[in-house]
Amino acid sequence: MVVSLLALALLLQDDLAAVPVTAAPQNSSALLEMVHNSGPTALTVLVLLLVCSIFSWTIMITKWQTFRKAQVQSQRFLRAFRKSTRLGEIATVADQFKPSPLVAVFTEIADEYQRQTGGRGLPRNPQGLERAAQTAASEALSGMESRLTWLATIAAAAPFIGLFGTVMGIIDAFHGLGTAGAATLRAVAPGISEALITTAAGLVVAVPALVGYNQFAARLRDMGGRMDDFARELLNAIENAAAAPPAAPPAAEEQRRRTTTF
């Protein structure tokens, strides 16, 4: 492709020297002129890239809002969990923090603990609680990860879509040279403009999608680590609460104190 462009430059050297020097148009005017001069293939490529760009930005904005809500609600849920001393208290208010994936982990572990012990004592199968936590974390991450693969696909495919427009532009440029029988600007300008604009459009679409995918993937890994840490913290809290001796009723404690004193 580079060799072809160099050949075109050499062929156009005499023609460019004969063109009178005029003031350079504004960037926006030049861009509109290139779009106006584009053929059906280039316009199809540009429309496809526009659709990909709108789709990718919609995903990124939606996911940013989802991750933001999950982070805020997770922080609030952790504060409420660490202040409480009973699982029942957390279970009653857990729905208030529903956007947080930690709620799903807590609910799954609490339900499994309830099935094993009825809400009292040490769990008969601690590995079952761990598996329940892993299942809940995997489901929560899968939900948050949905449609992110589209960002990776757009980031990988957009440059090649733009490159397709570039190739077609070069083909049209050489076809214009053969048809005109001479190396004139009128013959090659439409093809060159198509090649330039589709390549630039492909990069403009691909770069934000790539950055967005990498950022969300990093946040997913961080969220997965937070869910694992919370699951271990919750399991430790359940074991400690189950192993602690039950508190004596106030009346029995008072009677015991009097018996010991007298």
XYZ file of C-alpha atoms in Angstrom, residues 55-235:
181
model
C -23.213 0.814 20.180
C -19.856 0.823 21.966
C -20.478 4.177 23.655
C -23.918 2.998 24.781
C -22.341 -0.073 26.372
C -19.609 1.968 28.055
C -22.011 4.526 29.531
C -24.402 1.833 30.751
C -21.612 -0.236 32.277
C -20.078 2.795 33.950
C -23.381 3.500 35.685
C -23.749 -0.162 36.683
C -20.235 -0.409 38.109
C -20.629 2.900 39.906
C -23.835 1.787 41.623
C -22.291 -1.559 42.523
C -19.263 0.110 44.106
C -21.294 2.590 46.152
C -23.791 -0.009 47.359
C -21.009 -2.465 48.196
C -19.345 0.074 50.459
C -22.628 0.777 52.226
C -23.422 -2.901 52.586
C -20.006 -3.640 54.094
C -20.459 -0.873 56.667
C -23.880 -2.233 57.643
C -22.547 -5.790 57.778
C -19.618 -4.941 60.018
C -21.778 -2.923 62.413
C -24.311 -5.726 62.850
C -23.838 -8.719 65.162
C -26.581 -10.975 63.759
C -27.158 -12.415 60.302
C -30.883 -11.889 60.652
C -30.405 -8.149 60.936
C -28.399 -8.034 57.724
C -30.862 -10.289 55.910
C -33.722 -7.897 56.648
C -31.937 -4.905 55.111
C -29.969 -6.667 52.363
C -32.506 -5.776 49.675
C -31.688 -2.096 50.190
C -28.215 -2.741 48.751
C -29.387 -4.925 45.842
C -27.110 -3.417 43.110
C -24.133 -4.695 45.088
C -22.878 -8.161 44.062
C -21.934 -8.734 47.695
C -25.623 -9.047 48.502
C -25.893 -12.062 46.213
C -22.923 -13.705 47.947
C -24.398 -13.004 51.382
C -27.849 -14.302 50.433
C -26.482 -17.533 48.948
C -24.285 -18.267 51.979
C -27.070 -17.398 54.433
C -29.552 -19.638 52.621
C -27.097 -22.536 52.550
C -26.319 -22.070 56.247
C -30.041 -22.041 57.006
C -30.571 -25.277 55.083
C -27.726 -26.998 56.909
C -28.315 -25.898 60.490
C -31.681 -24.188 60.656
C -29.910 -21.004 61.656
C -28.059 -22.330 64.735
C -24.784 -24.040 65.395
C -21.790 -24.854 63.274
C -22.424 -25.753 59.617
C -22.311 -29.473 58.923
C -20.616 -28.937 55.560
C -18.365 -25.834 55.460
C -17.267 -26.711 51.924
C -20.887 -26.366 50.867
C -20.885 -22.768 52.069
C -17.711 -22.089 50.114
C -19.170 -23.587 46.959
C -22.317 -21.525 47.412
C -20.179 -18.387 47.709
C -18.227 -19.274 44.559
C -21.422 -19.912 42.624
C -22.961 -16.620 43.686
C -19.788 -14.693 42.861
C -19.526 -16.341 39.433
C -23.146 -15.521 38.591
C -22.757 -11.913 39.741
C -19.596 -11.431 37.679
C -21.217 -13.000 34.632
C -24.074 -10.527 34.888
C -21.723 -7.567 35.182
C -19.567 -8.869 32.333
C -22.450 -9.140 29.863
C -21.958 -7.257 26.562
C -18.363 -6.356 27.402
C -17.188 -8.798 24.754
C -18.824 -6.512 22.187
C -16.335 -3.804 23.162
C -13.435 -6.172 22.510
C -14.974 -7.222 19.204
C -15.487 -3.632 18.051
C -11.979 -2.649 19.146
C -10.507 -5.517 17.118
C -12.764 -5.262 14.063
C -13.078 -1.489 13.535
C -9.520 -0.952 12.203
C -10.016 -3.761 9.705
C -13.343 -2.329 8.604
C -11.610 0.994 8.051
C -8.788 -0.791 6.263
C -11.332 -2.328 3.910
C -12.468 1.166 2.968
C -8.833 2.140 2.483
C -8.202 -0.762 0.125
C -11.311 0.030 -1.875
C -10.236 3.660 -2.067
C -6.852 2.698 -3.493
C -8.554 0.406 -5.986
C -10.828 3.235 -7.105
C -7.820 5.548 -7.384
C -5.990 3.190 -9.733
C -9.186 2.559 -11.658
C -9.549 6.323 -12.081
C -6.013 6.531 -13.416
C -6.697 3.801 -15.948
C -9.991 5.322 -17.062
C -8.721 8.878 -17.403
C -5.570 7.792 -19.182
C -3.561 10.407 -17.315
C -2.557 11.086 -13.727
C -4.976 13.899 -12.853
C -6.255 15.027 -9.522
C -9.837 14.633 -10.694
C -9.236 10.944 -11.346
C -7.576 10.012 -8.058
C -8.958 12.486 -5.488
C -12.171 10.548 -4.632
C -10.298 7.294 -4.049
C -7.629 8.937 -1.925
C -10.225 10.756 0.197
C -12.053 7.474 0.791
C -8.823 5.808 1.839
C -7.957 8.552 4.316
C -11.354 9.030 5.918
C -12.211 5.366 6.419
C -8.848 4.636 8.004
C -9.237 7.542 10.417
C -12.826 6.562 11.227
C -11.797 3.000 12.025
C -9.206 4.209 14.526
C -11.611 6.699 16.096
C -14.082 3.883 16.749
C -11.541 1.283 17.904
C -9.497 3.285 20.417
C -12.319 4.253 22.854
C -13.749 0.721 22.714
C -10.343 -0.761 23.541
C -9.743 1.626 26.443
C -13.242 1.026 27.802
C -12.898 -2.751 27.636
C -9.559 -2.723 29.475
C -10.908 -0.435 32.193
C -14.018 -2.519 32.783
C -12.024 -5.755 32.755
C -9.769 -4.348 35.479
C -12.783 -3.323 37.552
C -14.280 -6.780 37.141
C -11.111 -8.362 38.502
C -11.193 -5.969 41.442
C -14.852 -6.748 42.108
C -14.144 -10.476 41.979
C -11.411 -10.071 44.578
C -13.744 -8.065 46.825
C -16.410 -10.785 46.632
C -13.884 -13.480 47.558
C -12.685 -11.432 50.538
C -16.243 -10.791 51.685
C -17.147 -14.473 51.385
C -14.226 -15.424 53.631
C -15.136 -12.688 56.105
C -18.744 -13.880 56.207
C -17.751 -17.515 56.700
